[in-house]
């Protein structure tokens, strides 16, 4: 089994040892380490971090690159996660064994609210729809699981971004293609930051026709024991049935569904837990501690 071990005194920052009984499992261990990084990395940086001989790491990186799991960027000396690796992570989220339980929560939420609802996560600069139940209303916007929307003008994207530190948000927004989709799309990084601060304070996010004309969406976080949650639950409808003002009245139902989803994720061992659902910050409060936030951000933004 592949593992990552910290060597030496627990109180001292020590190299990260890549363990595995076979070369394949050691490659997997290296991928686990790479998944914790929130920016490009170099061969030399991994050598210093792991204590693994440079020729060995170079060979491992070449294997992962040739398989499409990593890509080289900038001057060819920096590496990042490849599309194949990101797609695999997204497929795991979409098709996990708790899909049925998650879908039941969405079905009940749609029955209560009468509008389309979805569960989403962020991957890179996009929001990915992990699951969705459509309303029975004849006028609706249909989006399938696996659909993607831009992070900067979606309610879920803003909700998840709001948890990060200002420096982390600035780096991510600077790297994202801030395309204008409607006359309400905000593309000024400073104005986006102001909106994210408001979202963090209020505990909910609204897409007020920012991605598609005539579509309004309200999102809250699925609670987690980690410092940063990468799951949201949201309701979406045409503006003639759902205005931002009406959306605020739906927050209690959204937060109840988020708490149920948090329990499902806790049972799956995915990192969310009862402490956050029952005794910690309520869904969507955005309260994060600075101590463990950095590590959680690393995991969230590795894609």
PDB file of C-alpha atoms in Angstrom:
ATOM      1  CA  UNK A   1       0.000   0.000   0.000  1.00  0.00           C
ATOM      2  CA  UNK A   2       1.288   3.468  -0.876  1.00  0.00           C
ATOM      3  CA  UNK A   3       1.746   5.863   2.023  1.00  0.00           C
ATOM      4  CA  UNK A   4       3.236   9.271   2.740  1.00  0.00           C
ATOM      5  CA  UNK A   5       5.248   9.433   5.964  1.00  0.00           C
ATOM      6  CA  UNK A   6       6.880  12.380   7.692  1.00  0.00           C
ATOM      7  CA  UNK A   7      10.344  11.413   8.783  1.00  0.00           C
ATOM      8  CA  UNK A   8      12.081  12.371  12.004  1.00  0.00           C
ATOM      9  CA  UNK A   9      10.896  14.285  15.041  1.00  0.00           C
ATOM     10  CA  UNK A  10       7.161  15.141  14.772  1.00  0.00           C
ATOM     11  CA  UNK A  11       7.943  18.643  15.944  1.00  0.00           C
ATOM     12  CA  UNK A  12      10.407  19.291  13.125  1.00  0.00           C
ATOM     13  CA  UNK A  13       9.546  19.774   9.461  1.00  0.00           C
ATOM     14  CA  UNK A  14      10.987  16.617   7.936  1.00  0.00           C
ATOM     15  CA  UNK A  15      11.094  15.211   4.402  1.00  0.00           C
ATOM     16  CA  UNK A  16       7.994  13.444   3.110  1.00  0.00           C
ATOM     17  CA  UNK A  17       8.887   9.821   2.493  1.00  0.00           C
ATOM     18  CA  UNK A  18       7.267   8.099  -0.481  1.00  0.00           C
ATOM     19  CA  UNK A  19       6.441   4.537   0.487  1.00  0.00           C
ATOM     20  CA  UNK A  20       5.043   1.628  -1.465  1.00  0.00           C
ATOM     21  CA  UNK A  21       5.680  -2.077  -1.860  1.00  0.00           C
ATOM     22  CA  UNK A  22       5.984  -1.767  -5.646  1.00  0.00           C
ATOM     23  CA  UNK A  23       7.146   0.939  -8.084  1.00  0.00           C
ATOM     24  CA  UNK A  24       3.503   1.452  -9.080  1.00  0.00           C
ATOM     25  CA  UNK A  25       2.432   2.123  -5.503  1.00  0.00           C
ATOM     26  CA  UNK A  26       5.326   4.535  -5.024  1.00  0.00           C
ATOM     27  CA  UNK A  27       4.089   6.406  -8.095  1.00  0.00           C
ATOM     28  CA  UNK A  28       0.667   6.529  -6.461  1.00  0.00           C
ATOM     29  CA  UNK A  29       2.259   7.868  -3.280  1.00  0.00           C
ATOM     30  CA  UNK A  30       3.907  10.617  -5.333  1.00  0.00           C
ATOM     31  CA  UNK A  31       0.541  11.500  -6.884  1.00  0.00           C
ATOM     32  CA  UNK A  32      -0.950  11.773  -3.390  1.00  0.00           C
ATOM     33  CA  UNK A  33       1.743  14.275  -2.481  1.00  0.00           C
ATOM     34  CA  UNK A  34       1.283  16.238  -5.710  1.00  0.00           C
ATOM     35  CA  UNK A  35      -2.477  16.434  -5.043  1.00  0.00           C
ATOM     36  CA  UNK A  36      -1.789  18.525  -1.917  1.00  0.00           C
ATOM     37  CA  UNK A  37      -0.115  21.303  -3.932  1.00  0.00           C
ATOM     38  CA  UNK A  38      -1.980  24.457  -4.905  1.00  0.00           C
ATOM     39  CA  UNK A  39       0.509  25.654  -7.516  1.00  0.00           C
ATOM     40  CA  UNK A  40       3.089  24.413 -10.003  1.00  0.00           C
ATOM     41  CA  UNK A  41       6.053  22.480  -8.628  1.00  0.00           C
ATOM     42  CA  UNK A  42       9.556  21.533  -9.797  1.00  0.00           C
ATOM     43  CA  UNK A  43      11.668  18.409  -9.782  1.00  0.00           C
ATOM     44  CA  UNK A  44      14.184  20.041  -7.454  1.00  0.00           C
ATOM     45  CA  UNK A  45      11.423  21.097  -5.078  1.00  0.00           C
ATOM     46  CA  UNK A  46      10.184  17.507  -4.835  1.00  0.00           C
ATOM     47  CA  UNK A  47      13.736  16.255  -4.276  1.00  0.00           C
ATOM     48  CA  UNK A  48      14.121  18.623  -1.336  1.00  0.00           C
ATOM     49  CA  UNK A  49      10.660  17.794   0.012  1.00  0.00           C
ATOM     50  CA  UNK A  50      10.904  14.019  -0.182  1.00  0.00           C
ATOM     51  CA  UNK A  51      14.617  13.257   0.073  1.00  0.00           C
ATOM     52  CA  UNK A  52      14.223  10.940  -2.940  1.00  0.00           C
ATOM     53  CA  UNK A  53      17.235  10.801  -5.318  1.00  0.00           C
ATOM     54  CA  UNK A  54      16.853  13.193  -8.226  1.00  0.00           C
ATOM     55  CA  UNK A  55      17.245  10.543 -10.989  1.00  0.00           C
ATOM     56  CA  UNK A  56      14.535   8.421  -9.363  1.00  0.00           C
ATOM     57  CA  UNK A  57      12.083  11.314  -9.089  1.00  0.00           C
ATOM     58  CA  UNK A  58      12.875  12.440 -12.631  1.00  0.00           C
ATOM     59  CA  UNK A  59      12.000   8.985 -13.932  1.00  0.00           C
ATOM     60  CA  UNK A  60       8.773   8.901 -11.909  1.00  0.00           C
ATOM     61  CA  UNK A  61       7.684  12.311 -13.189  1.00  0.00           C
ATOM     62  CA  UNK A  62       8.403  11.248 -16.776  1.00  0.00           C
ATOM     63  CA  UNK A  63       6.179   8.199 -16.321  1.00  0.00           C
ATOM     64  CA  UNK A  64       3.320  10.273 -14.924  1.00  0.00           C
ATOM     65  CA  UNK A  65       3.715  12.877 -17.654  1.00  0.00           C
ATOM     66  CA  UNK A  66       3.694  10.275 -20.433  1.00  0.00           C
ATOM     67  CA  UNK A  67       0.466   8.850 -18.968  1.00  0.00           C
ATOM     68  CA  UNK A  68      -1.218  12.271 -19.104  1.00  0.00           C
ATOM     69  CA  UNK A  69      -1.480  12.511 -15.321  1.00  0.00           C
ATOM     70  CA  UNK A  70       0.940  15.453 -15.150  1.00  0.00           C
ATOM     71  CA  UNK A  71       1.802  18.232 -17.584  1.00  0.00           C
ATOM     72  CA  UNK A  72       4.830  20.494 -17.924  1.00  0.00           C
ATOM     73  CA  UNK A  73       4.237  24.224 -18.094  1.00  0.00           C
ATOM     74  CA  UNK A  74       6.063  27.556 -18.397  1.00  0.00           C
ATOM     75  CA  UNK A  75       9.717  26.843 -19.201  1.00  0.00           C
ATOM     76  CA  UNK A  76       9.284  23.082 -19.055  1.00  0.00           C
ATOM     77  CA  UNK A  77      10.765  22.889 -15.552  1.00  0.00           C
ATOM     78  CA  UNK A  78       7.448  23.272 -13.756  1.00  0.00           C
ATOM     79  CA  UNK A  79       4.810  20.559 -13.436  1.00  0.00           C
ATOM     80  CA  UNK A  80       1.070  20.641 -12.817  1.00  0.00           C
ATOM     81  CA  UNK A  81      -1.742  18.100 -12.668  1.00  0.00           C
ATOM     82  CA  UNK A  82      -2.914  16.826 -16.042  1.00  0.00           C
ATOM     83  CA  UNK A  83      -6.422  16.716 -17.461  1.00  0.00           C
ATOM     84  CA  UNK A  84      -6.578  12.921 -17.132  1.00  0.00           C
ATOM     85  CA  UNK A  85      -5.925  13.103 -13.381  1.00  0.00           C
ATOM     86  CA  UNK A  86      -8.476  15.873 -12.858  1.00  0.00           C
ATOM     87  CA  UNK A  87     -11.130  14.016 -14.837  1.00  0.00           C
ATOM     88  CA  UNK A  88     -10.541  10.882 -12.779  1.00  0.00           C
ATOM     89  CA  UNK A  89     -11.004  12.836  -9.536  1.00  0.00           C
ATOM     90  CA  UNK A  90     -14.228  14.363 -10.846  1.00  0.00           C
ATOM     91  CA  UNK A  91     -15.573  10.991 -12.028  1.00  0.00           C
ATOM     92  CA  UNK A  92     -14.958   9.564  -8.557  1.00  0.00           C
ATOM     93  CA  UNK A  93     -17.037  12.359  -7.027  1.00  0.00           C
ATOM     94  CA  UNK A  94     -19.840  11.972  -9.558  1.00  0.00           C
ATOM     95  CA  UNK A  95     -20.048   8.170  -9.340  1.00  0.00           C
ATOM     96  CA  UNK A  96     -19.238   7.474  -5.692  1.00  0.00           C
ATOM     97  CA  UNK A  97     -21.096   4.735  -3.823  1.00  0.00           C
ATOM     98  CA  UNK A  98     -23.175   7.258  -1.851  1.00  0.00           C
ATOM     99  CA  UNK A  99     -24.650   8.697  -5.043  1.00  0.00           C
ATOM    100  CA  UNK A 100     -28.086   7.221  -4.269  1.00  0.00           C
ATOM    101  CA  UNK A 101     -28.273   8.767  -0.805  1.00  0.00           C
ATOM    102  CA  UNK A 102     -27.104  12.133  -2.130  1.00  0.00           C
ATOM    103  CA  UNK A 103     -29.705  11.972  -4.879  1.00  0.00           C
ATOM    104  CA  UNK A 104     -32.477  11.237  -2.380  1.00  0.00           C
ATOM    105  CA  UNK A 105     -31.607  14.446  -0.501  1.00  0.00           C
ATOM    106  CA  UNK A 106     -31.778  16.435  -3.733  1.00  0.00           C
ATOM    107  CA  UNK A 107     -35.070  14.813  -4.715  1.00  0.00           C
ATOM    108  CA  UNK A 108     -36.617  15.811  -1.375  1.00  0.00           C
ATOM    109  CA  UNK A 109     -35.240  19.332  -1.708  1.00  0.00           C
ATOM    110  CA  UNK A 110     -36.719  19.724  -5.199  1.00  0.00           C
ATOM    111  CA  UNK A 111     -40.063  18.456  -3.893  1.00  0.00           C
ATOM    112  CA  UNK A 112     -39.939  21.073  -1.114  1.00  0.00           C
ATOM    113  CA  UNK A 113     -38.758  24.035  -3.198  1.00  0.00           C
ATOM    114  CA  UNK A 114     -40.324  23.148  -6.551  1.00  0.00           C
ATOM    115  CA  UNK A 115     -37.153  24.144  -8.441  1.00  0.00           C
ATOM    116  CA  UNK A 116     -34.066  22.409  -9.849  1.00  0.00           C
ATOM    117  CA  UNK A 117     -31.351  21.659  -7.278  1.00  0.00           C
ATOM    118  CA  UNK A 118     -27.782  20.436  -7.603  1.00  0.00           C
ATOM    119  CA  UNK A 119     -24.641  19.403  -5.746  1.00  0.00           C
ATOM    120  CA  UNK A 120     -21.424  20.945  -7.059  1.00  0.00           C
ATOM    121  CA  UNK A 121     -17.674  21.058  -6.478  1.00  0.00           C
ATOM    122  CA  UNK A 122     -14.870  23.238  -7.803  1.00  0.00           C
ATOM    123  CA  UNK A 123     -12.156  21.875 -10.093  1.00  0.00           C
ATOM    124  CA  UNK A 124      -9.544  24.434 -11.129  1.00  0.00           C
ATOM    125  CA  UNK A 125     -11.398  27.485 -12.452  1.00  0.00           C
ATOM    126  CA  UNK A 126     -14.706  25.677 -13.030  1.00  0.00           C
ATOM    127  CA  UNK A 127     -17.656  24.425 -11.026  1.00  0.00           C
ATOM    128  CA  UNK A 128     -18.569  20.804 -11.804  1.00  0.00           C
ATOM    129  CA  UNK A 129     -22.128  19.526 -11.360  1.00  0.00           C
ATOM    130  CA  UNK A 130     -21.835  16.271  -9.401  1.00  0.00           C
ATOM    131  CA  UNK A 131     -25.566  15.622  -9.242  1.00  0.00           C
ATOM    132  CA  UNK A 132     -28.760  17.416 -10.218  1.00  0.00           C
ATOM    133  CA  UNK A 133     -32.529  16.914 -10.057  1.00  0.00           C
ATOM    134  CA  UNK A 134     -34.655  18.939 -12.466  1.00  0.00           C
ATOM    135  CA  UNK A 135     -37.927  20.604 -11.595  1.00  0.00           C
ATOM    136  CA  UNK A 136     -41.131  19.433 -13.263  1.00  0.00           C
ATOM    137  CA  UNK A 137     -41.860  23.013 -14.346  1.00  0.00           C
ATOM    138  CA  UNK A 138     -42.042  23.275 -18.154  1.00  0.00           C
ATOM    139  CA  UNK A 139     -39.772  26.332 -18.199  1.00  0.00           C
ATOM    140  CA  UNK A 140     -36.380  25.286 -16.833  1.00  0.00           C
ATOM    141  CA  UNK A 141     -32.676  25.260 -17.609  1.00  0.00           C
ATOM    142  CA  UNK A 142     -31.415  21.694 -18.003  1.00  0.00           C
ATOM    143  CA  UNK A 143     -27.863  20.836 -16.926  1.00  0.00           C
ATOM    144  CA  UNK A 144     -26.516  17.292 -16.638  1.00  0.00           C
ATOM    145  CA  UNK A 145     -24.078  15.902 -14.009  1.00  0.00           C
ATOM    146  CA  UNK A 146     -20.605  16.618 -15.330  1.00  0.00           C
ATOM    147  CA  UNK A 147     -21.625  20.022 -16.706  1.00  0.00           C
ATOM    148  CA  UNK A 148     -19.211  22.884 -16.002  1.00  0.00           C
ATOM    149  CA  UNK A 149     -19.704  26.557 -15.331  1.00  0.00           C
ATOM    150  CA  UNK A 150     -17.161  29.316 -14.600  1.00  0.00           C
ATOM    151  CA  UNK A 151     -16.173  29.721 -10.974  1.00  0.00           C
ATOM    152  CA  UNK A 152     -16.287  33.529 -10.898  1.00  0.00           C
ATOM    153  CA  UNK A 153     -19.934  33.950 -11.932  1.00  0.00           C
ATOM    154  CA  UNK A 154     -21.622  30.974 -10.287  1.00  0.00           C
ATOM    155  CA  UNK A 155     -23.147  30.876  -6.814  1.00  0.00           C
ATOM    156  CA  UNK A 156     -21.352  27.639  -5.875  1.00  0.00           C
ATOM    157  CA  UNK A 157     -18.029  28.905  -7.176  1.00  0.00           C
ATOM    158  CA  UNK A 158     -18.268  32.101  -5.156  1.00  0.00           C
ATOM    159  CA  UNK A 159     -19.376  30.155  -2.080  1.00  0.00           C
ATOM    160  CA  UNK A 160     -16.365  27.830  -2.193  1.00  0.00           C
ATOM    161  CA  UNK A 161     -13.881  30.577  -3.110  1.00  0.00           C
ATOM    162  CA  UNK A 162     -15.054  32.696  -0.186  1.00  0.00           C
ATOM    163  CA  UNK A 163     -13.528  30.277   2.339  1.00  0.00           C
ATOM    164  CA  UNK A 164      -9.975  30.806   1.130  1.00  0.00           C
ATOM    165  CA  UNK A 165      -7.462  33.338   2.346  1.00  0.00           C
ATOM    166  CA  UNK A 166      -7.308  36.662   0.432  1.00  0.00           C
ATOM    167  CA  UNK A 167      -3.901  35.712  -1.002  1.00  0.00           C
ATOM    168  CA  UNK A 168      -5.218  32.352  -2.198  1.00  0.00           C
ATOM    169  CA  UNK A 169      -8.289  33.947  -3.758  1.00  0.00           C
ATOM    170  CA  UNK A 170      -6.175  36.562  -5.499  1.00  0.00           C
ATOM    171  CA  UNK A 171      -3.926  33.921  -7.031  1.00  0.00           C
ATOM    172  CA  UNK A 172      -6.854  31.828  -8.246  1.00  0.00           C
ATOM    173  CA  UNK A 173      -8.814  34.757  -9.667  1.00  0.00           C
ATOM    174  CA  UNK A 174      -5.688  36.009 -11.438  1.00  0.00           C
ATOM    175  CA  UNK A 175      -5.297  32.633 -13.135  1.00  0.00           C
ATOM    176  CA  UNK A 176      -8.979  32.207 -14.068  1.00  0.00           C
ATOM    177  CA  UNK A 177     -10.376  33.351 -17.442  1.00  0.00           C
ATOM    178  CA  UNK A 178     -12.746  36.075 -16.243  1.00  0.00           C
ATOM    179  CA  UNK A 179     -15.030  36.028 -19.267  1.00  0.00           C
ATOM    180  CA  UNK A 180     -18.148  38.189 -19.375  1.00  0.00           C
ATOM    181  CA  UNK A 181     -21.291  36.101 -20.052  1.00  0.00           C
ATOM    182  CA  UNK A 182     -24.060  38.648 -19.359  1.00  0.00           C
ATOM    183  CA  UNK A 183     -24.252  42.343 -18.592  1.00  0.00           C
ATOM    184  CA  UNK A 184     -24.269  41.363 -14.896  1.00  0.00           C
ATOM    185  CA  UNK A 185     -21.076  39.269 -14.973  1.00  0.00           C
ATOM    186  CA  UNK A 186     -18.407  40.770 -12.716  1.00  0.00           C
ATOM    187  CA  UNK A 187     -14.907  40.519 -14.194  1.00  0.00           C
ATOM    188  CA  UNK A 188     -13.037  43.116 -12.127  1.00  0.00           C
ATOM    189  CA  UNK A 189     -10.862  41.168  -9.618  1.00  0.00           C
ATOM    190  CA  UNK A 190     -11.308  43.845  -6.949  1.00  0.00           C
ATOM    191  CA  UNK A 191     -15.097  43.736  -7.237  1.00  0.00           C
ATOM    192  CA  UNK A 192     -15.023  39.932  -7.177  1.00  0.00           C
ATOM    193  CA  UNK A 193     -12.977  40.063  -3.975  1.00  0.00           C
ATOM    194  CA  UNK A 194     -15.519  42.427  -2.396  1.00  0.00           C
ATOM    195  CA  UNK A 195     -18.301  40.006  -3.329  1.00  0.00           C
ATOM    196  CA  UNK A 196     -16.387  37.040  -1.893  1.00  0.00           C
ATOM    197  CA  UNK A 197     -15.912  38.903   1.391  1.00  0.00           C
ATOM    198  CA  UNK A 198     -19.661  39.489   1.553  1.00  0.00           C
ATOM    199  CA  UNK A 199     -20.377  35.830   0.753  1.00  0.00           C
ATOM    200  CA  UNK A 200     -17.973  34.709   3.484  1.00  0.00           C
ATOM    201  CA  UNK A 201     -19.680  36.998   5.985  1.00  0.00           C
ATOM    202  CA  UNK A 202     -23.276  36.113   5.064  1.00  0.00           C
ATOM    203  CA  UNK A 203     -22.834  32.370   4.484  1.00  0.00           C
ATOM    204  CA  UNK A 204     -24.612  32.129   1.132  1.00  0.00           C
ATOM    205  CA  UNK A 205     -23.942  33.099  -2.483  1.00  0.00           C
ATOM    206  CA  UNK A 206     -26.227  34.234  -5.292  1.00  0.00           C
ATOM    207  CA  UNK A 207     -25.773  34.124  -9.056  1.00  0.00           C
ATOM    208  CA  UNK A 208     -28.079  36.940 -10.159  1.00  0.00           C
ATOM    209  CA  UNK A 209     -28.150  36.333 -13.935  1.00  0.00           C
ATOM    210  CA  UNK A 210     -24.344  36.471 -13.965  1.00  0.00           C
ATOM    211  CA  UNK A 211     -23.803  33.320 -16.044  1.00  0.00           C
ATOM    212  CA  UNK A 212     -27.025  32.943 -18.034  1.00  0.00           C
ATOM    213  CA  UNK A 213     -29.565  35.730 -18.692  1.00  0.00           C
ATOM    214  CA  UNK A 214     -32.765  35.034 -16.810  1.00  0.00           C
ATOM    215  CA  UNK A 215     -31.274  32.437 -14.417  1.00  0.00           C
ATOM    216  CA  UNK A 216     -30.871  32.926 -10.662  1.00  0.00           C
ATOM    217  CA  UNK A 217     -29.065  30.498  -8.358  1.00  0.00           C
ATOM    218  CA  UNK A 218     -28.585  30.384  -4.573  1.00  0.00           C
ATOM    219  CA  UNK A 219     -25.918  28.165  -2.958  1.00  0.00           C
ATOM    220  CA  UNK A 220     -24.704  27.187   0.508  1.00  0.00           C
ATOM    221  CA  UNK A 221     -21.786  25.034   1.628  1.00  0.00           C
ATOM    222  CA  UNK A 222     -22.070  21.408   2.647  1.00  0.00           C
ATOM    223  CA  UNK A 223     -20.505  21.436   6.159  1.00  0.00           C
ATOM    224  CA  UNK A 224     -17.231  19.663   6.779  1.00  0.00           C
ATOM    225  CA  UNK A 225     -14.741  19.153   9.584  1.00  0.00           C
ATOM    226  CA  UNK A 226     -12.015  20.323   7.196  1.00  0.00           C
ATOM    227  CA  UNK A 227     -11.172  23.999   7.107  1.00  0.00           C
ATOM    228  CA  UNK A 228     -12.409  24.228   3.520  1.00  0.00           C
ATOM    229  CA  UNK A 229     -15.418  22.448   2.020  1.00  0.00           C
ATOM    230  CA  UNK A 230     -15.477  21.662  -1.694  1.00  0.00           C
ATOM    231  CA  UNK A 231     -19.169  20.801  -1.871  1.00  0.00           C
ATOM    232  CA  UNK A 232     -22.184  23.060  -2.301  1.00  0.00           C
ATOM    233  CA  UNK A 233     -25.906  22.500  -2.618  1.00  0.00           C
ATOM    234  CA  UNK A 234     -27.827  25.013  -4.699  1.00  0.00           C
ATOM    235  CA  UNK A 235     -31.261  25.848  -6.122  1.00  0.00           C
ATOM    236  CA  UNK A 236     -31.629  27.277  -9.614  1.00  0.00           C
ATOM    237  CA  UNK A 237     -34.615  28.759 -11.466  1.00  0.00           C
ATOM    238  CA  UNK A 238     -35.704  31.354 -14.020  1.00  0.00           C
ATOM    239  CA  UNK A 239     -35.814  34.877 -12.629  1.00  0.00           C
ATOM    240  CA  UNK A 240     -39.585  35.033 -13.150  1.00  0.00           C
ATOM    241  CA  UNK A 241     -39.935  32.407 -10.384  1.00  0.00           C
ATOM    242  CA  UNK A 242     -36.795  33.004  -8.306  1.00  0.00           C
ATOM    243  CA  UNK A 243     -35.429  36.443  -7.537  1.00  0.00           C
ATOM    244  CA  UNK A 244     -32.483  37.066  -5.189  1.00  0.00           C
ATOM    245  CA  UNK A 245     -35.003  38.310  -2.599  1.00  0.00           C
ATOM    246  CA  UNK A 246     -37.094  35.120  -2.864  1.00  0.00           C
ATOM    247  CA  UNK A 247     -33.909  33.086  -2.729  1.00  0.00           C
ATOM    248  CA  UNK A 248     -33.186  34.285   0.787  1.00  0.00           C
ATOM    249  CA  UNK A 249     -36.420  32.651   1.976  1.00  0.00           C
ATOM    250  CA  UNK A 250     -35.149  29.294   0.673  1.00  0.00           C
ATOM    251  CA  UNK A 251     -31.949  29.355   2.742  1.00  0.00           C
ATOM    252  CA  UNK A 252     -33.326  27.307   5.700  1.00  0.00           C
ATOM    253  CA  UNK A 253     -34.311  24.446   3.364  1.00  0.00           C
ATOM    254  CA  UNK A 254     -30.957  24.617   1.574  1.00  0.00           C
ATOM    255  CA  UNK A 255     -29.078  24.532   4.865  1.00  0.00           C
ATOM    256  CA  UNK A 256     -31.063  21.535   6.097  1.00  0.00           C
ATOM    257  CA  UNK A 257     -30.244  19.686   2.878  1.00  0.00           C
ATOM    258  CA  UNK A 258     -26.595  20.704   3.222  1.00  0.00           C
ATOM    259  CA  UNK A 259     -26.493  19.252   6.735  1.00  0.00           C
ATOM    260  CA  UNK A 260     -27.961  15.963   5.456  1.00  0.00           C
ATOM    261  CA  UNK A 261     -25.390  15.846   2.667  1.00  0.00           C
ATOM    262  CA  UNK A 262     -22.677  16.531   5.233  1.00  0.00           C
ATOM    263  CA  UNK A 263     -23.761  13.453   7.183  1.00  0.00           C
ATOM    264  CA  UNK A 264     -23.669  11.342   4.023  1.00  0.00           C
ATOM    265  CA  UNK A 265     -20.152  12.540   3.239  1.00  0.00           C
ATOM    266  CA  UNK A 266     -19.116  11.804   6.835  1.00  0.00           C
ATOM    267  CA  UNK A 267     -20.398   8.254   6.540  1.00  0.00           C
ATOM    268  CA  UNK A 268     -18.442   7.800   3.311  1.00  0.00           C
ATOM    269  CA  UNK A 269     -15.224   8.798   5.103  1.00  0.00           C
ATOM    270  CA  UNK A 270     -14.745  11.694   2.707  1.00  0.00           C
ATOM    271  CA  UNK A 271     -13.582  14.086   5.411  1.00  0.00           C
ATOM    272  CA  UNK A 272     -16.850  15.689   6.521  1.00  0.00           C
ATOM    273  CA  UNK A 273     -18.085  14.853   9.987  1.00  0.00           C
ATOM    274  CA  UNK A 274     -20.726  15.098  12.644  1.00  0.00           C
ATOM    275  CA  UNK A 275     -18.803  17.790  14.499  1.00  0.00           C
ATOM    276  CA  UNK A 276     -19.321  20.227  11.640  1.00  0.00           C
ATOM    277  CA  UNK A 277     -22.895  19.171  10.996  1.00  0.00           C
ATOM    278  CA  UNK A 278     -24.138  19.206  14.572  1.00  0.00           C
ATOM    279  CA  UNK A 279     -21.666  21.053  16.740  1.00  0.00           C
ATOM    280  CA  UNK A 280     -19.447  23.146  14.487  1.00  0.00           C
ATOM    281  CA  UNK A 281     -20.127  25.976  12.087  1.00  0.00           C
ATOM    282  CA  UNK A 282     -23.502  25.633  10.395  1.00  0.00           C
ATOM    283  CA  UNK A 283     -23.644  25.111   6.670  1.00  0.00           C
ATOM    284  CA  UNK A 284     -22.608  28.205   4.830  1.00  0.00           C
ATOM    285  CA  UNK A 285     -21.241  30.228   7.703  1.00  0.00           C
ATOM    286  CA  UNK A 286     -17.840  30.409   6.075  1.00  0.00           C
ATOM    287  CA  UNK A 287     -15.981  30.367   9.385  1.00  0.00           C
ATOM    288  CA  UNK A 288     -12.523  28.822   8.994  1.00  0.00           C
ATOM    289  CA  UNK A 289      -9.521  28.754  11.223  1.00  0.00           C
ATOM    290  CA  UNK A 290      -6.193  29.904   9.827  1.00  0.00           C
ATOM    291  CA  UNK A 291      -4.228  26.971  11.238  1.00  0.00           C
ATOM    292  CA  UNK A 292      -5.632  24.125   9.170  1.00  0.00           C
ATOM    293  CA  UNK A 293      -6.961  26.217   6.292  1.00  0.00           C
ATOM    294  CA  UNK A 294      -3.698  26.224   4.351  1.00  0.00           C
ATOM    295  CA  UNK A 295      -3.518  22.433   4.203  1.00  0.00           C
ATOM    296  CA  UNK A 296      -7.163  22.183   3.178  1.00  0.00           C
ATOM    297  CA  UNK A 297      -6.675  24.820   0.478  1.00  0.00           C
ATOM    298  CA  UNK A 298      -3.757  22.816  -0.886  1.00  0.00           C
ATOM    299  CA  UNK A 299      -5.986  19.777  -1.312  1.00  0.00           C
ATOM    300  CA  UNK A 300      -8.920  21.722  -2.745  1.00  0.00           C
ATOM    301  CA  UNK A 301      -6.983  23.590  -5.412  1.00  0.00           C
ATOM    302  CA  UNK A 302      -4.575  20.862  -6.540  1.00  0.00           C
ATOM    303  CA  UNK A 303      -6.602  20.549  -9.723  1.00  0.00           C
TER     304      UNK A 303
END
